[in-house]
Amino acid sequence: MKKIIALISLLGAVPCMAQTPSRNLMPDGSYDSYIGLGVNSRPVYEGSETRKRALLPMFQMEWSNGFYISGMSAGWHLSESPEFEFGPLLQLEPGRTPSGLGSTIDTPMRTTSSSDWGPELKIIGRKINRLEGMTDIKARLLGGGFFNYRVTENLRFTNALLYGAGNDRKGLKLNSDLNYRFGNLPRHHSLSLNFGVSIVNESYANSFFGVNEEDSWNSINEEYAAKAGIKDVHVDLNWNYSINSSWLVTSRIRTAKLLGSAKDSPLVEKQVGTSASVALAYRF
């Protein structure tokens, strides 16, 4: 099971196809699919200043009945309307461990000398890991639904509500986005701009940004209780280039800024994070 989860995580790690795709009307019994290989660079976790770069696969497949698989998500378009899209949604949310993290900062360390005021403090630069000693967060399969509204031909309002994140399986998050697709571009090119917010409940916030008493004792982080609210605002720029009817280059840049209690978490080293990816895909 762990190997299957790891494989699905790899397939969804390139975020170019992470959003719910529009309903692609096609003849009954047919399908449309992409498979490819991409390069991805992103923070190792939300709020980390350490980056991770990897060569990873990507995958998307849609069927004429409205069912689709896109990266780590799977959903089903139940509406036949060109304006309204809705249906159930499943998404695999990767876990979080301290493996491979670390940054050099000035850390206060106690020396053996002492005075009337107690042990003397000395600042020593050393390699630390803010997740070291923190409880690992397990990968979870989230369940929920999506609702999209096409405002105009080029403007869509998308929403995805998912439940089940965190070790207590009670984490809830809502992603709401406005997506604008530019028209009148050169042949073979497509470009879209996406602006959105992510809202989470208290359980989700504490799972990923909170530090409980036990974790505080075992790590360098102070105890911290995160609250429900807006977790981040984000902007995405997506560019695709169709080489021919079968081959496609797809890319994405996302910048997200943590807000509310998430940005004040002791786990957060950097409030603004940027991820980028580019992939070559084959359509069949």
PDB file of N, CA, C and O in Angstrom, residues 2 7-8 13 19 24 36 64 94 109 127 129 136-137 153 172 177 207 209-211 254 272 278:
ATOM      1  N   LYS A   2       1.958   1.229   0.781  1.00  0.00           N
ATOM      2  CA  LYS A   2       2.853   2.379   0.828  1.00  0.00           C
ATOM      3  C   LYS A   2       3.477   2.647  -0.531  1.00  0.00           C
ATOM      4  O   LYS A   2       3.675   3.791  -0.924  1.00  0.00           O
ATOM      5  N   LEU A   7       3.759   5.968  -5.452  1.00  0.00           N
ATOM      6  CA  LEU A   7       3.665   6.103  -6.897  1.00  0.00           C
ATOM      7  C   LEU A   7       2.654   7.168  -7.274  1.00  0.00           C
ATOM      8  O   LEU A   7       2.914   8.018  -8.135  1.00  0.00           O
ATOM      9  N   ILE A   8       1.489   7.161  -6.638  1.00  0.00           N
ATOM     10  CA  ILE A   8       0.469   8.172  -6.926  1.00  0.00           C
ATOM     11  C   ILE A   8       0.987   9.556  -6.574  1.00  0.00           C
ATOM     12  O   ILE A   8       0.727  10.533  -7.280  1.00  0.00           O
ATOM     13  N   ALA A  13       2.943  14.950  -8.387  1.00  0.00           N
ATOM     14  CA  ALA A  13       3.857  15.944  -7.828  1.00  0.00           C
ATOM     15  C   ALA A  13       4.090  17.111  -8.763  1.00  0.00           C
ATOM     16  O   ALA A  13       4.390  18.204  -8.329  1.00  0.00           O
ATOM     17  N   GLN A  19      -5.350  21.162 -11.057  1.00  0.00           N
ATOM     18  CA  GLN A  19      -6.690  21.680 -10.916  1.00  0.00           C
ATOM     19  C   GLN A  19      -7.715  20.770 -11.586  1.00  0.00           C
ATOM     20  O   GLN A  19      -7.384  19.985 -12.468  1.00  0.00           O
ATOM     21  N   ASN A  24     -14.669  17.889 -20.784  1.00  0.00           N
ATOM     22  CA  ASN A  24     -14.259  17.748 -22.167  1.00  0.00           C
ATOM     23  C   ASN A  24     -15.273  16.868 -22.887  1.00  0.00           C
ATOM     24  O   ASN A  24     -15.251  15.649 -22.752  1.00  0.00           O
ATOM     25  N   GLY A  36       3.423  12.057 -19.268  1.00  0.00           N
ATOM     26  CA  GLY A  36       4.656  12.746 -19.583  1.00  0.00           C
ATOM     27  C   GLY A  36       5.634  12.758 -18.427  1.00  0.00           C
ATOM     28  O   GLY A  36       5.441  12.091 -17.399  1.00  0.00           O
ATOM     29  N   SER A  64     -15.483   9.892 -21.490  1.00  0.00           N
ATOM     30  CA  SER A  64     -16.669  10.571 -22.022  1.00  0.00           C
ATOM     31  C   SER A  64     -17.806  10.647 -21.015  1.00  0.00           C
ATOM     32  O   SER A  64     -18.683  11.507 -21.123  1.00  0.00           O
ATOM     33  N   PRO A  94      -0.249  14.156   0.332  1.00  0.00           N
ATOM     34  CA  PRO A  94       0.979  13.515   0.816  1.00  0.00           C
ATOM     35  C   PRO A  94       1.221  13.795   2.291  1.00  0.00           C
ATOM     36  O   PRO A  94       0.739  14.791   2.852  1.00  0.00           O
ATOM     37  N   MET A 109      22.772  28.125  22.505  1.00  0.00           N
ATOM     38  CA  MET A 109      23.206  26.905  23.175  1.00  0.00           C
ATOM     39  C   MET A 109      23.800  27.274  24.538  1.00  0.00           C
ATOM     40  O   MET A 109      24.506  28.266  24.674  1.00  0.00           O
ATOM     41  N   LYS A 127      23.322  23.296  12.050  1.00  0.00           N
ATOM     42  CA  LYS A 127      22.307  22.790  11.130  1.00  0.00           C
ATOM     43  C   LYS A 127      21.113  22.286  11.921  1.00  0.00           C
ATOM     44  O   LYS A 127      21.270  21.438  12.799  1.00  0.00           O
ATOM     45  N   ASN A 129      16.633  21.362  11.906  1.00  0.00           N
ATOM     46  CA  ASN A 129      15.496  20.918  11.131  1.00  0.00           C
ATOM     47  C   ASN A 129      14.252  21.171  11.981  1.00  0.00           C
ATOM     48  O   ASN A 129      14.082  20.558  13.023  1.00  0.00           O
ATOM     49  N   ASP A 136       5.173  12.820  12.653  1.00  0.00           N
ATOM     50  CA  ASP A 136       4.976  12.691  11.209  1.00  0.00           C
ATOM     51  C   ASP A 136       3.500  12.817  10.874  1.00  0.00           C
ATOM     52  O   ASP A 136       2.629  12.343  11.613  1.00  0.00           O
ATOM     53  N   ILE A 137       3.214  13.453   9.738  1.00  0.00           N
ATOM     54  CA  ILE A 137       1.841  13.531   9.239  1.00  0.00           C
ATOM     55  C   ILE A 137       1.678  12.477   8.153  1.00  0.00           C
ATOM     56  O   ILE A 137       2.436  12.454   7.183  1.00  0.00           O
ATOM     57  N   GLU A 153     -16.815  32.996 -21.396  1.00  0.00           N
ATOM     58  CA  GLU A 153     -16.107  31.954 -22.145  1.00  0.00           C
ATOM     59  C   GLU A 153     -14.692  31.751 -21.614  1.00  0.00           C
ATOM     60  O   GLU A 153     -14.166  30.640 -21.631  1.00  0.00           O
ATOM     61  N   LEU A 172     -10.254  19.942   7.184  1.00  0.00           N
ATOM     62  CA  LEU A 172     -11.147  20.377   6.109  1.00  0.00           C
ATOM     63  C   LEU A 172     -10.511  21.572   5.408  1.00  0.00           C
ATOM     64  O   LEU A 172     -10.023  22.494   6.068  1.00  0.00           O
ATOM     65  N   ASP A 177     -11.066  29.641  -6.485  1.00  0.00           N
ATOM     66  CA  ASP A 177     -10.175  30.302  -7.437  1.00  0.00           C
ATOM     67  C   ASP A 177     -10.950  30.925  -8.591  1.00  0.00           C
ATOM     68  O   ASP A 177     -12.009  30.429  -8.991  1.00  0.00           O
ATOM     69  N   SER A 207      -2.898  20.540  12.379  1.00  0.00           N
ATOM     70  CA  SER A 207      -2.145  19.396  11.866  1.00  0.00           C
ATOM     71  C   SER A 207      -0.872  19.844  11.153  1.00  0.00           C
ATOM     72  O   SER A 207       0.186  19.243  11.312  1.00  0.00           O
ATOM     73  N   PHE A 209       0.333  23.297  10.933  1.00  0.00           N
ATOM     74  CA  PHE A 209       1.009  24.502  11.417  1.00  0.00           C
ATOM     75  C   PHE A 209       1.071  24.599  12.938  1.00  0.00           C
ATOM     76  O   PHE A 209       1.780  25.456  13.465  1.00  0.00           O
ATOM     77  N   GLY A 210       0.347  23.750  13.638  1.00  0.00           N
ATOM     78  CA  GLY A 210       0.355  23.783  15.091  1.00  0.00           C
ATOM     79  C   GLY A 210       1.499  22.978  15.686  1.00  0.00           C
ATOM     80  O   GLY A 210       2.085  22.107  15.037  1.00  0.00           O
ATOM     81  N   VAL A 211       1.810  23.276  16.946  1.00  0.00           N
ATOM     82  CA  VAL A 211       2.827  22.533  17.696  1.00  0.00           C
ATOM     83  C   VAL A 211       2.229  22.218  19.060  1.00  0.00           C
ATOM     84  O   VAL A 211       1.993  23.133  19.860  1.00  0.00           O
ATOM     85  N   ARG A 254       3.596  28.920  -9.503  1.00  0.00           N
ATOM     86  CA  ARG A 254       2.663  29.306  -8.435  1.00  0.00           C
ATOM     87  C   ARG A 254       3.419  30.045  -7.338  1.00  0.00           C
ATOM     88  O   ARG A 254       4.481  29.608  -6.904  1.00  0.00           O
ATOM     89  N   VAL A 272       6.247  33.461   2.003  1.00  0.00           N
ATOM     90  CA  VAL A 272       5.931  33.411   0.576  1.00  0.00           C
ATOM     91  C   VAL A 272       6.734  32.284  -0.067  1.00  0.00           C
ATOM     92  O   VAL A 272       7.960  32.237   0.057  1.00  0.00           O
ATOM     93  N   VAL A 278       7.762  22.264 -15.327  1.00  0.00           N
ATOM     94  CA  VAL A 278       7.618  22.194 -16.783  1.00  0.00           C
ATOM     95  C   VAL A 278       7.676  20.717 -17.163  1.00  0.00           C
ATOM     96  O   VAL A 278       8.441  19.947 -16.563  1.00  0.00           O
TER      97      VAL A 278
END
